[in-house]
């Protein structure tokens, strides 16, 4: 688990295709490596990756086909900058929100504009994820814990303060930038719980307005 509070920005220094999936290396001299061990999890642009090799200033990780399909890693190239966060401990301050590092899908920046000292971003989410994004709710963008300022269909707005622009890769975003999205895990569990016994069926019932009405959730 993570908090969505980025510790430093790393750089992709190696990308190696291996039998259909990928092995990569991330260089991060500014990260505190003193408490990192083989097998530890490091959120890399929001993707929970397992360190299979450590060099002192970098780590190597394997990326499965599943992760490639649901994240922006398939678009990465040498020199790409990535947000990094080590896994939280019982002593970690939960400054953001609970982040699993399990990316739900890829979103896209629609537009960016200046609002006083902050920057405003409008992003588009995949339609199947839009229902989990709520006004003033939490969302993770490339591993960064953020608050949703407005929602309009499959689009939502973010207000990014100067500190976050400097300390994360968000400062480099422009129209068309692809980003990793992780929705609030509570919304996913709530949907599953509302389905009740129907959730155990082979193809599961869909949580629609009709389903909610039929099962007494709406009057």
PDB file of C-alpha atoms in Angstrom:
ATOM      1  CA  UNK A   1       0.000   0.000   0.000  1.00  0.00           C
ATOM      2  CA  UNK A   2       0.991   3.621  -0.624  1.00  0.00           C
ATOM      3  CA  UNK A   3      -0.183   7.128   0.293  1.00  0.00           C
ATOM      4  CA  UNK A   4       0.067   8.903  -3.056  1.00  0.00           C
ATOM      5  CA  UNK A   5       2.656  11.339  -1.668  1.00  0.00           C
ATOM      6  CA  UNK A   6       5.525  11.252  -4.171  1.00  0.00           C
ATOM      7  CA  UNK A   7       9.043  10.961  -2.714  1.00  0.00           C
ATOM      8  CA  UNK A   8      11.111  11.753  -5.789  1.00  0.00           C
ATOM      9  CA  UNK A   9      11.205  11.603  -9.583  1.00  0.00           C
ATOM     10  CA  UNK A  10      13.147   8.770 -11.213  1.00  0.00           C
ATOM     11  CA  UNK A  11      14.291   8.084 -14.759  1.00  0.00           C
ATOM     12  CA  UNK A  12      13.852   5.005 -16.944  1.00  0.00           C
ATOM     13  CA  UNK A  13      17.389   3.915 -17.886  1.00  0.00           C
ATOM     14  CA  UNK A  14      16.714   0.437 -19.269  1.00  0.00           C
ATOM     15  CA  UNK A  15      13.812  -1.261 -21.101  1.00  0.00           C
ATOM     16  CA  UNK A  16      14.235  -4.900 -22.081  1.00  0.00           C
ATOM     17  CA  UNK A  17      11.563  -6.977 -23.807  1.00  0.00           C
ATOM     18  CA  UNK A  18      11.453 -10.502 -22.397  1.00  0.00           C
ATOM     19  CA  UNK A  19       9.149 -13.144 -23.865  1.00  0.00           C
ATOM     20  CA  UNK A  20       6.232 -10.784 -24.379  1.00  0.00           C
ATOM     21  CA  UNK A  21       6.568  -8.809 -21.168  1.00  0.00           C
ATOM     22  CA  UNK A  22       9.147  -6.294 -19.939  1.00  0.00           C
ATOM     23  CA  UNK A  23      12.050  -5.745 -17.556  1.00  0.00           C
ATOM     24  CA  UNK A  24      12.967  -2.165 -16.715  1.00  0.00           C
ATOM     25  CA  UNK A  25      15.411  -0.226 -14.569  1.00  0.00           C
ATOM     26  CA  UNK A  26      14.639   3.026 -12.768  1.00  0.00           C
ATOM     27  CA  UNK A  27      17.423   5.373 -11.640  1.00  0.00           C
ATOM     28  CA  UNK A  28      16.671   7.567  -8.618  1.00  0.00           C
ATOM     29  CA  UNK A  29      19.758   8.973  -6.825  1.00  0.00           C
ATOM     30  CA  UNK A  30      17.578  11.215  -4.623  1.00  0.00           C
ATOM     31  CA  UNK A  31      15.558   8.318  -3.148  1.00  0.00           C
ATOM     32  CA  UNK A  32      16.526   7.076   0.324  1.00  0.00           C
ATOM     33  CA  UNK A  33      17.635   3.513  -0.448  1.00  0.00           C
ATOM     34  CA  UNK A  34      18.750   2.682   3.106  1.00  0.00           C
ATOM     35  CA  UNK A  35      15.576   0.769   3.950  1.00  0.00           C
ATOM     36  CA  UNK A  36      14.860  -0.806   0.528  1.00  0.00           C
ATOM     37  CA  UNK A  37      15.383  -4.567   0.163  1.00  0.00           C
ATOM     38  CA  UNK A  38      14.943  -7.065  -2.642  1.00  0.00           C
ATOM     39  CA  UNK A  39      11.263  -7.893  -3.050  1.00  0.00           C
ATOM     40  CA  UNK A  40      10.085  -4.516  -1.773  1.00  0.00           C
ATOM     41  CA  UNK A  41       7.326  -2.663  -3.602  1.00  0.00           C
ATOM     42  CA  UNK A  42       7.931   0.721  -5.198  1.00  0.00           C
ATOM     43  CA  UNK A  43       5.105   2.670  -6.840  1.00  0.00           C
ATOM     44  CA  UNK A  44       6.362   3.846 -10.229  1.00  0.00           C
ATOM     45  CA  UNK A  45       3.964   6.355 -11.781  1.00  0.00           C
ATOM     46  CA  UNK A  46       1.361   4.647  -9.632  1.00  0.00           C
ATOM     47  CA  UNK A  47       2.200   1.073 -10.662  1.00  0.00           C
ATOM     48  CA  UNK A  48       3.251  -1.196  -7.804  1.00  0.00           C
ATOM     49  CA  UNK A  49       6.493  -2.821  -8.994  1.00  0.00           C
ATOM     50  CA  UNK A  50       8.614  -5.389  -7.146  1.00  0.00           C
ATOM     51  CA  UNK A  51      12.347  -4.704  -6.911  1.00  0.00           C
ATOM     52  CA  UNK A  52      14.158  -7.789  -8.264  1.00  0.00           C
ATOM     53  CA  UNK A  53      17.592  -6.119  -8.313  1.00  0.00           C
ATOM     54  CA  UNK A  54      19.108  -3.149  -6.489  1.00  0.00           C
ATOM     55  CA  UNK A  55      22.212  -1.207  -7.548  1.00  0.00           C
ATOM     56  CA  UNK A  56      22.397   1.416  -4.802  1.00  0.00           C
ATOM     57  CA  UNK A  57      20.780   4.185  -6.832  1.00  0.00           C
ATOM     58  CA  UNK A  58      18.351   2.222  -8.980  1.00  0.00           C
ATOM     59  CA  UNK A  59      16.077  -0.798  -9.019  1.00  0.00           C
ATOM     60  CA  UNK A  60      15.108  -3.356 -11.631  1.00  0.00           C
ATOM     61  CA  UNK A  61      11.560  -4.715 -11.944  1.00  0.00           C
ATOM     62  CA  UNK A  62       9.600  -7.089 -14.162  1.00  0.00           C
ATOM     63  CA  UNK A  63       6.346  -5.894 -15.738  1.00  0.00           C
ATOM     64  CA  UNK A  64       3.679  -8.453 -16.649  1.00  0.00           C
ATOM     65  CA  UNK A  65       1.460  -8.426 -19.733  1.00  0.00           C
ATOM     66  CA  UNK A  66      -1.503  -7.591 -17.468  1.00  0.00           C
ATOM     67  CA  UNK A  67       0.247  -4.474 -16.184  1.00  0.00           C
ATOM     68  CA  UNK A  68       1.311  -3.444 -19.674  1.00  0.00           C
ATOM     69  CA  UNK A  69      -2.303  -3.707 -20.855  1.00  0.00           C
ATOM     70  CA  UNK A  70      -3.725  -1.512 -18.085  1.00  0.00           C
ATOM     71  CA  UNK A  71      -1.024   1.138 -17.633  1.00  0.00           C
ATOM     72  CA  UNK A  72       1.067   3.671 -19.517  1.00  0.00           C
ATOM     73  CA  UNK A  73       4.221   1.554 -19.196  1.00  0.00           C
ATOM     74  CA  UNK A  74       3.656   0.360 -22.770  1.00  0.00           C
ATOM     75  CA  UNK A  75       4.298   3.955 -23.889  1.00  0.00           C
ATOM     76  CA  UNK A  76       7.485   4.522 -21.863  1.00  0.00           C
ATOM     77  CA  UNK A  77      10.849   5.107 -23.514  1.00  0.00           C
ATOM     78  CA  UNK A  78      14.408   5.562 -22.262  1.00  0.00           C
ATOM     79  CA  UNK A  79      14.781   8.806 -20.352  1.00  0.00           C
ATOM     80  CA  UNK A  80      11.106   8.979 -19.326  1.00  0.00           C
ATOM     81  CA  UNK A  81      10.566  10.573 -15.920  1.00  0.00           C
ATOM     82  CA  UNK A  82       8.420   8.743 -13.349  1.00  0.00           C
ATOM     83  CA  UNK A  83       6.980   9.441  -9.895  1.00  0.00           C
ATOM     84  CA  UNK A  84       8.349   7.168  -7.160  1.00  0.00           C
ATOM     85  CA  UNK A  85       7.027   6.228  -3.725  1.00  0.00           C
ATOM     86  CA  UNK A  86       8.182   3.438  -1.440  1.00  0.00           C
ATOM     87  CA  UNK A  87       5.541   1.287   0.255  1.00  0.00           C
ATOM     88  CA  UNK A  88       4.104   2.743   3.447  1.00  0.00           C
ATOM     89  CA  UNK A  89       4.966   1.439   6.921  1.00  0.00           C
ATOM     90  CA  UNK A  90       2.936   1.568  10.176  1.00  0.00           C
ATOM     91  CA  UNK A  91       4.902   4.735  11.012  1.00  0.00           C
ATOM     92  CA  UNK A  92       4.142   6.492   7.706  1.00  0.00           C
ATOM     93  CA  UNK A  93       1.994   9.615   7.810  1.00  0.00           C
ATOM     94  CA  UNK A  94      -1.055   9.094   5.627  1.00  0.00           C
ATOM     95  CA  UNK A  95      -0.866  12.493   3.961  1.00  0.00           C
ATOM     96  CA  UNK A  96      -2.777  11.439   0.822  1.00  0.00           C
ATOM     97  CA  UNK A  97      -5.184   8.498   0.755  1.00  0.00           C
ATOM     98  CA  UNK A  98      -4.852   4.713   0.671  1.00  0.00           C
ATOM     99  CA  UNK A  99      -3.404   3.765  -2.718  1.00  0.00           C
ATOM    100  CA  UNK A 100      -2.959   0.136  -3.767  1.00  0.00           C
ATOM    101  CA  UNK A 101      -0.679   0.642  -6.757  1.00  0.00           C
ATOM    102  CA  UNK A 102      -3.076  -1.418  -8.888  1.00  0.00           C
ATOM    103  CA  UNK A 103      -3.764   0.830 -11.873  1.00  0.00           C
ATOM    104  CA  UNK A 104      -7.357   0.672 -13.164  1.00  0.00           C
ATOM    105  CA  UNK A 105      -6.766   2.181 -16.584  1.00  0.00           C
ATOM    106  CA  UNK A 106      -5.229   4.938 -18.667  1.00  0.00           C
ATOM    107  CA  UNK A 107      -6.643   8.465 -18.821  1.00  0.00           C
ATOM    108  CA  UNK A 108      -5.729  11.411 -21.018  1.00  0.00           C
ATOM    109  CA  UNK A 109      -5.136  15.100 -20.385  1.00  0.00           C
ATOM    110  CA  UNK A 110      -7.679  17.132 -22.364  1.00  0.00           C
ATOM    111  CA  UNK A 111      -6.499  20.628 -21.493  1.00  0.00           C
ATOM    112  CA  UNK A 112      -4.361  22.657 -19.113  1.00  0.00           C
ATOM    113  CA  UNK A 113      -4.612  26.288 -18.085  1.00  0.00           C
ATOM    114  CA  UNK A 114      -3.277  28.633 -15.407  1.00  0.00           C
ATOM    115  CA  UNK A 115      -5.430  29.586 -12.400  1.00  0.00           C
ATOM    116  CA  UNK A 116      -3.530  32.115 -10.233  1.00  0.00           C
ATOM    117  CA  UNK A 117      -0.405  30.218  -9.039  1.00  0.00           C
ATOM    118  CA  UNK A 118      -1.971  26.822  -9.649  1.00  0.00           C
ATOM    119  CA  UNK A 119      -2.556  24.888 -12.859  1.00  0.00           C
ATOM    120  CA  UNK A 120      -5.947  23.438 -13.786  1.00  0.00           C
ATOM    121  CA  UNK A 121      -6.177  20.191 -15.708  1.00  0.00           C
ATOM    122  CA  UNK A 122      -9.127  18.529 -17.392  1.00  0.00           C
ATOM    123  CA  UNK A 123      -8.704  14.785 -17.902  1.00  0.00           C
ATOM    124  CA  UNK A 124     -10.779  12.116 -19.622  1.00  0.00           C
ATOM    125  CA  UNK A 125     -11.203   8.716 -17.972  1.00  0.00           C
ATOM    126  CA  UNK A 126     -12.183   5.462 -19.682  1.00  0.00           C
ATOM    127  CA  UNK A 127     -15.983   5.290 -19.642  1.00  0.00           C
ATOM    128  CA  UNK A 128     -15.971   2.173 -17.457  1.00  0.00           C
ATOM    129  CA  UNK A 129     -14.111   4.083 -14.716  1.00  0.00           C
ATOM    130  CA  UNK A 130     -16.094   7.328 -14.817  1.00  0.00           C
ATOM    131  CA  UNK A 131     -18.699   6.045 -12.328  1.00  0.00           C
ATOM    132  CA  UNK A 132     -16.018   5.737  -9.614  1.00  0.00           C
ATOM    133  CA  UNK A 133     -14.891   9.373  -9.879  1.00  0.00           C
ATOM    134  CA  UNK A 134     -16.767  11.798  -7.616  1.00  0.00           C
ATOM    135  CA  UNK A 135     -16.678  15.526  -6.940  1.00  0.00           C
ATOM    136  CA  UNK A 136     -14.267  16.159  -4.022  1.00  0.00           C
ATOM    137  CA  UNK A 137     -13.362  12.471  -3.993  1.00  0.00           C
ATOM    138  CA  UNK A 138      -9.835  11.085  -4.150  1.00  0.00           C
ATOM    139  CA  UNK A 139      -8.107   9.828  -7.282  1.00  0.00           C
ATOM    140  CA  UNK A 140      -4.557   8.733  -8.039  1.00  0.00           C
ATOM    141  CA  UNK A 141      -2.871  10.161 -11.143  1.00  0.00           C
ATOM    142  CA  UNK A 142       0.517   8.589 -11.960  1.00  0.00           C
ATOM    143  CA  UNK A 143       0.805   7.665  -8.296  1.00  0.00           C
ATOM    144  CA  UNK A 144      -0.087  11.134  -6.969  1.00  0.00           C
ATOM    145  CA  UNK A 145      -2.997  11.433  -4.528  1.00  0.00           C
ATOM    146  CA  UNK A 146      -5.279  14.228  -5.751  1.00  0.00           C
ATOM    147  CA  UNK A 147      -8.723  15.687  -5.098  1.00  0.00           C
ATOM    148  CA  UNK A 148     -11.315  15.842  -7.877  1.00  0.00           C
ATOM    149  CA  UNK A 149     -12.570  19.426  -8.256  1.00  0.00           C
ATOM    150  CA  UNK A 150     -15.351  18.832 -10.787  1.00  0.00           C
ATOM    151  CA  UNK A 151     -16.892  16.005 -12.796  1.00  0.00           C
ATOM    152  CA  UNK A 152     -18.663  16.178 -16.153  1.00  0.00           C
ATOM    153  CA  UNK A 153     -19.467  12.797 -17.678  1.00  0.00           C
ATOM    154  CA  UNK A 154     -16.202  10.970 -18.321  1.00  0.00           C
ATOM    155  CA  UNK A 155     -14.164  14.150 -17.767  1.00  0.00           C
ATOM    156  CA  UNK A 156     -12.932  15.531 -14.447  1.00  0.00           C
ATOM    157  CA  UNK A 157     -10.903  18.509 -13.264  1.00  0.00           C
ATOM    158  CA  UNK A 158      -7.884  18.822 -10.995  1.00  0.00           C
ATOM    159  CA  UNK A 159      -6.246  21.859  -9.380  1.00  0.00           C
ATOM    160  CA  UNK A 160      -2.485  21.370  -8.976  1.00  0.00           C
ATOM    161  CA  UNK A 161      -0.562  23.652  -6.605  1.00  0.00           C
ATOM    162  CA  UNK A 162       3.007  24.826  -7.367  1.00  0.00           C
ATOM    163  CA  UNK A 163       4.694  22.360  -4.975  1.00  0.00           C
ATOM    164  CA  UNK A 164       3.069  19.356  -6.669  1.00  0.00           C
ATOM    165  CA  UNK A 165       3.952  20.705 -10.113  1.00  0.00           C
ATOM    166  CA  UNK A 166       7.634  20.811  -9.135  1.00  0.00           C
ATOM    167  CA  UNK A 167       7.863  17.594  -7.107  1.00  0.00           C
ATOM    168  CA  UNK A 168       5.991  15.288  -9.538  1.00  0.00           C
ATOM    169  CA  UNK A 169       5.830  14.623 -13.268  1.00  0.00           C
ATOM    170  CA  UNK A 170       2.506  16.479 -13.448  1.00  0.00           C
ATOM    171  CA  UNK A 171       4.410  19.657 -14.271  1.00  0.00           C
ATOM    172  CA  UNK A 172       5.297  18.163 -17.654  1.00  0.00           C
ATOM    173  CA  UNK A 173       1.707  17.303 -18.629  1.00  0.00           C
ATOM    174  CA  UNK A 174       0.125  18.778 -21.732  1.00  0.00           C
ATOM    175  CA  UNK A 175      -2.878  18.071 -23.900  1.00  0.00           C
ATOM    176  CA  UNK A 176      -2.775  14.432 -24.985  1.00  0.00           C
ATOM    177  CA  UNK A 177      -0.546  13.158 -22.156  1.00  0.00           C
ATOM    178  CA  UNK A 178      -1.490   9.612 -21.105  1.00  0.00           C
ATOM    179  CA  UNK A 179      -1.674   8.986 -17.353  1.00  0.00           C
ATOM    180  CA  UNK A 180      -2.230   6.055 -15.017  1.00  0.00           C
ATOM    181  CA  UNK A 181      -5.511   6.196 -13.096  1.00  0.00           C
ATOM    182  CA  UNK A 182      -6.373   4.434  -9.865  1.00  0.00           C
ATOM    183  CA  UNK A 183      -9.854   5.127  -8.536  1.00  0.00           C
ATOM    184  CA  UNK A 184     -10.722   5.102  -4.841  1.00  0.00           C
ATOM    185  CA  UNK A 185     -10.757   1.467  -3.724  1.00  0.00           C
ATOM    186  CA  UNK A 186     -13.715   2.127  -1.396  1.00  0.00           C
ATOM    187  CA  UNK A 187     -15.939   2.853  -4.408  1.00  0.00           C
ATOM    188  CA  UNK A 188     -15.035  -0.489  -5.978  1.00  0.00           C
ATOM    189  CA  UNK A 189     -15.779  -2.463  -2.805  1.00  0.00           C
ATOM    190  CA  UNK A 190     -19.039  -0.577  -2.280  1.00  0.00           C
ATOM    191  CA  UNK A 191     -20.198  -1.514  -5.781  1.00  0.00           C
ATOM    192  CA  UNK A 192     -19.387  -5.173  -5.089  1.00  0.00           C
ATOM    193  CA  UNK A 193     -21.194  -5.142  -1.732  1.00  0.00           C
ATOM    194  CA  UNK A 194     -24.325  -3.582  -3.216  1.00  0.00           C
ATOM    195  CA  UNK A 195     -24.549  -6.485  -5.681  1.00  0.00           C
ATOM    196  CA  UNK A 196     -24.903  -8.865  -2.736  1.00  0.00           C
ATOM    197  CA  UNK A 197     -25.292 -12.526  -3.734  1.00  0.00           C
ATOM    198  CA  UNK A 198     -25.492 -11.522  -7.413  1.00  0.00           C
ATOM    199  CA  UNK A 199     -21.760 -10.763  -7.265  1.00  0.00           C
ATOM    200  CA  UNK A 200     -21.040 -14.501  -7.027  1.00  0.00           C
ATOM    201  CA  UNK A 201     -22.754 -15.302 -10.324  1.00  0.00           C
ATOM    202  CA  UNK A 202     -20.523 -16.282 -13.248  1.00  0.00           C
ATOM    203  CA  UNK A 203     -20.989 -13.064 -15.228  1.00  0.00           C
ATOM    204  CA  UNK A 204     -22.261 -11.008 -12.302  1.00  0.00           C
ATOM    205  CA  UNK A 205     -25.109  -8.515 -12.333  1.00  0.00           C
ATOM    206  CA  UNK A 206     -24.393  -4.969 -13.392  1.00  0.00           C
ATOM    207  CA  UNK A 207     -24.906  -2.213 -10.826  1.00  0.00           C
ATOM    208  CA  UNK A 208     -27.461  -0.223 -12.815  1.00  0.00           C
ATOM    209  CA  UNK A 209     -30.235   2.119 -11.725  1.00  0.00           C
ATOM    210  CA  UNK A 210     -32.736  -0.658 -12.521  1.00  0.00           C
ATOM    211  CA  UNK A 211     -30.807  -3.118 -10.336  1.00  0.00           C
ATOM    212  CA  UNK A 212     -30.773  -0.640  -7.434  1.00  0.00           C
ATOM    213  CA  UNK A 213     -34.519  -0.022  -7.783  1.00  0.00           C
ATOM    214  CA  UNK A 214     -35.358  -3.736  -7.992  1.00  0.00           C
ATOM    215  CA  UNK A 215     -33.370  -4.432  -4.844  1.00  0.00           C
ATOM    216  CA  UNK A 216     -34.823  -1.660  -2.712  1.00  0.00           C
ATOM    217  CA  UNK A 217     -31.948   0.832  -2.852  1.00  0.00           C
ATOM    218  CA  UNK A 218     -34.076   3.438  -4.659  1.00  0.00           C
ATOM    219  CA  UNK A 219     -37.580   4.610  -3.887  1.00  0.00           C
TER     220      UNK A 219
END
